[in-house]
Amino acid sequence: MGHFDKSLCDCCVCPMQCVLKQLIGRNINVSVLFGSDVIAVPANVERVENFILFTDNGDFAIHSIIAISMDFNPQIQLKKIEKNIGECACIEDPMTNLLHSKINQNVNIVGLDAIILKVGEGLVLAKGEIDGMTLFFIISTCFITAIDVPIRQTNLFKRI
């Protein structure tokens, strides 16, 4: 899974970089935070270097990637969950641990009804349906603020 420095980035940014490296050459949707908006950009992963995702549809700072989605089951490895200290211990760890307790359960996460398939350090792999299409989502737990809360409107996985 690569080397992870002990820094603020080791809870979700480094794990997302490792996942994205496993998806080079694949078409995905990248849900990115732009100001206060979240948009999903369809893209082909070209390369991943120095915490930047390079695609055929723009380049993205990995720290701004909330989630990625795809229409295939990504046979990926997630970094195993570890006990953190500092900022990750109070921001990412509790949500990761809660999600880990819900593997194979159907939950509402970021406005999406999904089944939790895998949980790793800073990331969750889930499967859900949007517009009758089964999609797989890799979501950064650093951006998850609630589970099983009814959300009236979400644009997290809406394409631009």
PDB file of C-alpha atoms in Angstrom:
ATOM      1  CA  MET A   1       0.000   0.000   0.000  1.00  0.00           C
ATOM      2  CA  GLY A   2       2.968   2.312   0.001  1.00  0.00           C
ATOM      3  CA  HIS A   3       4.651   4.397   2.667  1.00  0.00           C
ATOM      4  CA  PHE A   4       2.540   6.663   4.834  1.00  0.00           C
ATOM      5  CA  ASP A   5       4.194   9.514   6.636  1.00  0.00           C
ATOM      6  CA  LYS A   6       2.816  10.403  10.033  1.00  0.00           C
ATOM      7  CA  SER A   7       1.117  13.645   9.086  1.00  0.00           C
ATOM      8  CA  LEU A   8      -2.346  15.138   8.786  1.00  0.00           C
ATOM      9  CA  CYS A   9      -2.557  13.530   5.343  1.00  0.00           C
ATOM     10  CA  ASP A  10      -2.196   9.933   6.508  1.00  0.00           C
ATOM     11  CA  CYS A  11      -5.842   9.486   7.517  1.00  0.00           C
ATOM     12  CA  CYS A  12      -7.608   9.935   4.155  1.00  0.00           C
ATOM     13  CA  VAL A  13      -5.368  11.627   1.558  1.00  0.00           C
ATOM     14  CA  CYS A  14      -2.614   8.987   1.451  1.00  0.00           C
ATOM     15  CA  PRO A  15      -5.121   6.106   1.373  1.00  0.00           C
ATOM     16  CA  MET A  16      -7.052   7.821  -1.465  1.00  0.00           C
ATOM     17  CA  GLN A  17      -3.815   8.284  -3.404  1.00  0.00           C
ATOM     18  CA  CYS A  18      -3.102   4.541  -3.065  1.00  0.00           C
ATOM     19  CA  VAL A  19      -6.601   3.660  -4.277  1.00  0.00           C
ATOM     20  CA  LEU A  20      -6.365   6.035  -7.240  1.00  0.00           C
ATOM     21  CA  LYS A  21      -3.049   4.466  -8.274  1.00  0.00           C
ATOM     22  CA  GLN A  22      -4.900   1.140  -8.460  1.00  0.00           C
ATOM     23  CA  LEU A  23      -7.398   2.719 -10.880  1.00  0.00           C
ATOM     24  CA  ILE A  24      -4.954   4.074 -13.498  1.00  0.00           C
ATOM     25  CA  GLY A  25      -6.458   3.613 -16.957  1.00  0.00           C
ATOM     26  CA  ARG A  26     -10.012   3.291 -15.611  1.00  0.00           C
ATOM     27  CA  ASN A  27     -12.997   5.604 -16.070  1.00  0.00           C
ATOM     28  CA  ILE A  28     -14.395   6.987 -12.822  1.00  0.00           C
ATOM     29  CA  ASN A  29     -16.403   9.937 -11.546  1.00  0.00           C
ATOM     30  CA  VAL A  30     -14.459  12.199  -9.209  1.00  0.00           C
ATOM     31  CA  SER A  31     -16.582  14.052  -6.626  1.00  0.00           C
ATOM     32  CA  VAL A  32     -14.586  17.133  -5.710  1.00  0.00           C
ATOM     33  CA  LEU A  33     -15.167  19.994  -3.313  1.00  0.00           C
ATOM     34  CA  PHE A  34     -15.134  23.333  -5.189  1.00  0.00           C
ATOM     35  CA  GLY A  35     -15.718  26.104  -2.660  1.00  0.00           C
ATOM     36  CA  SER A  36     -18.998  25.121  -1.019  1.00  0.00           C
ATOM     37  CA  ASP A  37     -20.167  23.000  -3.973  1.00  0.00           C
ATOM     38  CA  VAL A  38     -19.497  19.365  -4.724  1.00  0.00           C
ATOM     39  CA  ILE A  39     -19.413  18.265  -8.344  1.00  0.00           C
ATOM     40  CA  ALA A  40     -18.785  14.893  -9.969  1.00  0.00           C
ATOM     41  CA  VAL A  41     -16.448  14.986 -12.944  1.00  0.00           C
ATOM     42  CA  PRO A  42     -16.264  11.987 -15.302  1.00  0.00           C
ATOM     43  CA  ALA A  43     -12.613  11.209 -15.949  1.00  0.00           C
ATOM     44  CA  ASN A  44     -10.103   8.610 -17.032  1.00  0.00           C
ATOM     45  CA  VAL A  45      -7.321   8.204 -14.462  1.00  0.00           C
ATOM     46  CA  GLU A  46      -4.021   8.867 -16.241  1.00  0.00           C
ATOM     47  CA  ARG A  47      -1.577   9.054 -13.341  1.00  0.00           C
ATOM     48  CA  VAL A  48      -1.304   9.888  -9.663  1.00  0.00           C
ATOM     49  CA  GLU A  49       1.716  11.758  -8.363  1.00  0.00           C
ATOM     50  CA  ASN A  50       2.557  13.964  -5.401  1.00  0.00           C
ATOM     51  CA  PHE A  51      -1.058  14.035  -4.137  1.00  0.00           C
ATOM     52  CA  ILE A  52      -2.435  15.133  -7.532  1.00  0.00           C
ATOM     53  CA  LEU A  53      -4.839  13.050  -9.634  1.00  0.00           C
ATOM     54  CA  PHE A  54      -4.116  13.617 -13.333  1.00  0.00           C
ATOM     55  CA  THR A  55      -7.020  12.797 -15.673  1.00  0.00           C
ATOM     56  CA  ASP A  56      -8.201  13.435 -19.197  1.00  0.00           C
ATOM     57  CA  ASN A  57     -10.751  15.892 -17.748  1.00  0.00           C
ATOM     58  CA  GLY A  58      -8.611  18.011 -15.427  1.00  0.00           C
ATOM     59  CA  ASP A  59      -6.187  17.500 -12.573  1.00  0.00           C
ATOM     60  CA  PHE A  60      -7.347  17.370  -8.953  1.00  0.00           C
ATOM     61  CA  ALA A  61      -5.741  17.855  -5.557  1.00  0.00           C
ATOM     62  CA  ILE A  62      -6.426  14.582  -3.744  1.00  0.00           C
ATOM     63  CA  HIS A  63      -7.212  16.419  -0.490  1.00  0.00           C
ATOM     64  CA  SER A  64     -10.309  17.880  -2.222  1.00  0.00           C
ATOM     65  CA  ILE A  65     -11.660  14.534  -3.435  1.00  0.00           C
ATOM     66  CA  ILE A  66     -14.672  13.594  -1.347  1.00  0.00           C
ATOM     67  CA  ALA A  67     -15.473  10.402  -3.236  1.00  0.00           C
ATOM     68  CA  ILE A  68     -15.044   8.540  -6.456  1.00  0.00           C
ATOM     69  CA  SER A  69     -17.654   6.376  -8.125  1.00  0.00           C
ATOM     70  CA  MET A  70     -17.558   3.830 -10.901  1.00  0.00           C
ATOM     71  CA  ASP A  71     -19.850   1.388 -12.682  1.00  0.00           C
ATOM     72  CA  PHE A  72     -17.559  -1.592 -12.037  1.00  0.00           C
ATOM     73  CA  ASN A  73     -16.556  -3.378  -8.855  1.00  0.00           C
ATOM     74  CA  PRO A  74     -13.078  -2.046  -8.133  1.00  0.00           C
ATOM     75  CA  GLN A  75     -11.003  -4.931  -6.899  1.00  0.00           C
ATOM     76  CA  ILE A  76      -8.869  -2.661  -4.766  1.00  0.00           C
ATOM     77  CA  GLN A  77      -6.895  -2.899  -1.591  1.00  0.00           C
ATOM     78  CA  LEU A  78      -7.617  -0.444   1.189  1.00  0.00           C
ATOM     79  CA  LYS A  79      -5.053   0.526   3.803  1.00  0.00           C
ATOM     80  CA  LYS A  80      -5.849  -1.359   6.994  1.00  0.00           C
ATOM     81  CA  ILE A  81      -7.394   0.591   9.843  1.00  0.00           C
ATOM     82  CA  GLU A  82      -4.928   1.818  12.444  1.00  0.00           C
ATOM     83  CA  LYS A  83      -5.203   3.721  15.685  1.00  0.00           C
ATOM     84  CA  ASN A  84      -4.232   7.332  15.106  1.00  0.00           C
ATOM     85  CA  ILE A  85      -3.122  10.175  17.307  1.00  0.00           C
ATOM     86  CA  GLY A  86      -3.743  13.869  16.882  1.00  0.00           C
ATOM     87  CA  GLU A  87      -6.351  15.217  14.468  1.00  0.00           C
ATOM     88  CA  CYS A  88      -7.238  11.877  12.868  1.00  0.00           C
ATOM     89  CA  ALA A  89      -8.070  10.365  16.248  1.00  0.00           C
ATOM     90  CA  CYS A  90     -11.059  12.686  16.671  1.00  0.00           C
ATOM     91  CA  ILE A  91     -12.074  13.371  13.061  1.00  0.00           C
ATOM     92  CA  GLU A  92     -11.530  10.261  10.961  1.00  0.00           C
ATOM     93  CA  ASP A  93     -11.153   7.379  13.439  1.00  0.00           C
ATOM     94  CA  PRO A  94     -14.640   7.492  15.012  1.00  0.00           C
ATOM     95  CA  MET A  95     -16.449   7.476  11.655  1.00  0.00           C
ATOM     96  CA  THR A  96     -14.152   4.773  10.264  1.00  0.00           C
ATOM     97  CA  ASN A  97     -14.830   2.596  13.315  1.00  0.00           C
ATOM     98  CA  LEU A  98     -18.589   3.177  13.077  1.00  0.00           C
ATOM     99  CA  LEU A  99     -18.601   2.280   9.378  1.00  0.00           C
ATOM    100  CA  HIS A 100     -16.502  -0.812  10.081  1.00  0.00           C
ATOM    101  CA  SER A 101     -19.236  -1.995  12.464  1.00  0.00           C
ATOM    102  CA  LYS A 102     -21.744  -1.680   9.595  1.00  0.00           C
ATOM    103  CA  ILE A 103     -20.012  -3.831   6.937  1.00  0.00           C
ATOM    104  CA  ASN A 104     -22.614  -5.657   4.790  1.00  0.00           C
ATOM    105  CA  GLN A 105     -25.368  -3.399   6.140  1.00  0.00           C
ATOM    106  CA  ASN A 106     -27.487  -0.974   4.159  1.00  0.00           C
ATOM    107  CA  VAL A 107     -26.973   2.601   5.370  1.00  0.00           C
ATOM    108  CA  ASN A 108     -27.637   6.113   4.164  1.00  0.00           C
ATOM    109  CA  ILE A 109     -24.255   7.745   3.710  1.00  0.00           C
ATOM    110  CA  VAL A 110     -23.777  11.196   2.142  1.00  0.00           C
ATOM    111  CA  GLY A 111     -27.350  11.038   0.824  1.00  0.00           C
ATOM    112  CA  LEU A 112     -26.882   7.642  -0.791  1.00  0.00           C
ATOM    113  CA  ASP A 113     -28.557   4.399   0.247  1.00  0.00           C
ATOM    114  CA  ALA A 114     -25.681   1.958   0.042  1.00  0.00           C
ATOM    115  CA  ILE A 115     -24.286  -1.299   1.327  1.00  0.00           C
ATOM    116  CA  ILE A 116     -20.943  -0.974   3.096  1.00  0.00           C
ATOM    117  CA  LEU A 117     -18.567  -3.489   1.467  1.00  0.00           C
ATOM    118  CA  LYS A 118     -15.138  -2.624   2.936  1.00  0.00           C
ATOM    119  CA  VAL A 119     -13.675  -0.097   5.310  1.00  0.00           C
ATOM    120  CA  GLY A 120     -10.030   0.904   5.429  1.00  0.00           C
ATOM    121  CA  GLU A 121      -8.022   3.723   6.918  1.00  0.00           C
ATOM    122  CA  GLY A 122      -9.873   6.892   5.917  1.00  0.00           C
ATOM    123  CA  LEU A 123     -11.969   5.273   3.171  1.00  0.00           C
ATOM    124  CA  VAL A 124     -15.131   3.249   2.774  1.00  0.00           C
ATOM    125  CA  LEU A 125     -16.118   1.148  -0.246  1.00  0.00           C
ATOM    126  CA  ALA A 126     -19.883   1.015  -0.736  1.00  0.00           C
ATOM    127  CA  LYS A 127     -22.331  -0.154  -3.388  1.00  0.00           C
ATOM    128  CA  GLY A 128     -25.509   1.752  -4.207  1.00  0.00           C
ATOM    129  CA  GLU A 129     -27.967   2.537  -6.930  1.00  0.00           C
ATOM    130  CA  ILE A 130     -28.510   5.839  -8.695  1.00  0.00           C
ATOM    131  CA  ASP A 131     -31.111   6.146 -11.429  1.00  0.00           C
ATOM    132  CA  GLY A 132     -31.432   2.345 -11.612  1.00  0.00           C
ATOM    133  CA  MET A 133     -27.701   1.856 -12.154  1.00  0.00           C
ATOM    134  CA  THR A 134     -25.498  -0.021  -9.669  1.00  0.00           C
ATOM    135  CA  LEU A 135     -22.432   2.013  -8.783  1.00  0.00           C
ATOM    136  CA  PHE A 136     -19.482   1.493  -6.465  1.00  0.00           C
ATOM    137  CA  PHE A 137     -18.270   4.370  -4.309  1.00  0.00           C
ATOM    138  CA  ILE A 138     -15.036   4.995  -2.480  1.00  0.00           C
ATOM    139  CA  ILE A 139     -15.804   7.732   0.015  1.00  0.00           C
ATOM    140  CA  SER A 140     -13.362   9.634   2.220  1.00  0.00           C
ATOM    141  CA  THR A 141     -14.464   9.219   5.836  1.00  0.00           C
ATOM    142  CA  CYS A 142     -12.986  12.647   6.614  1.00  0.00           C
ATOM    143  CA  PHE A 143     -15.943  14.155   4.722  1.00  0.00           C
ATOM    144  CA  ILE A 144     -18.695  11.986   6.235  1.00  0.00           C
ATOM    145  CA  THR A 145     -20.610  13.932   8.847  1.00  0.00           C
ATOM    146  CA  ALA A 146     -23.551  11.571   9.447  1.00  0.00           C
ATOM    147  CA  ILE A 147     -24.904   8.110   8.718  1.00  0.00           C
ATOM    148  CA  ASP A 148     -28.576   7.193   8.375  1.00  0.00           C
ATOM    149  CA  VAL A 149     -29.746  10.809   8.456  1.00  0.00           C
ATOM    150  CA  PRO A 150     -32.509  11.551   5.924  1.00  0.00           C
ATOM    151  CA  ILE A 151     -31.121  14.037   3.437  1.00  0.00           C
ATOM    152  CA  ARG A 152     -33.632  15.801   1.213  1.00  0.00           C
ATOM    153  CA  GLN A 153     -31.239  16.848  -1.512  1.00  0.00           C
ATOM    154  CA  THR A 154     -27.708  15.936  -2.431  1.00  0.00           C
ATOM    155  CA  ASN A 155     -25.556  16.719  -5.401  1.00  0.00           C
ATOM    156  CA  LEU A 156     -22.545  14.674  -4.318  1.00  0.00           C
ATOM    157  CA  PHE A 157     -22.756  12.220  -7.200  1.00  0.00           C
ATOM    158  CA  LYS A 158     -24.406  14.427  -9.803  1.00  0.00           C
ATOM    159  CA  ARG A 159     -22.426  14.689 -13.007  1.00  0.00           C
ATOM    160  CA  ILE A 160     -21.521  18.014 -14.518  1.00  0.00           C
TER     161      ILE A 160
END
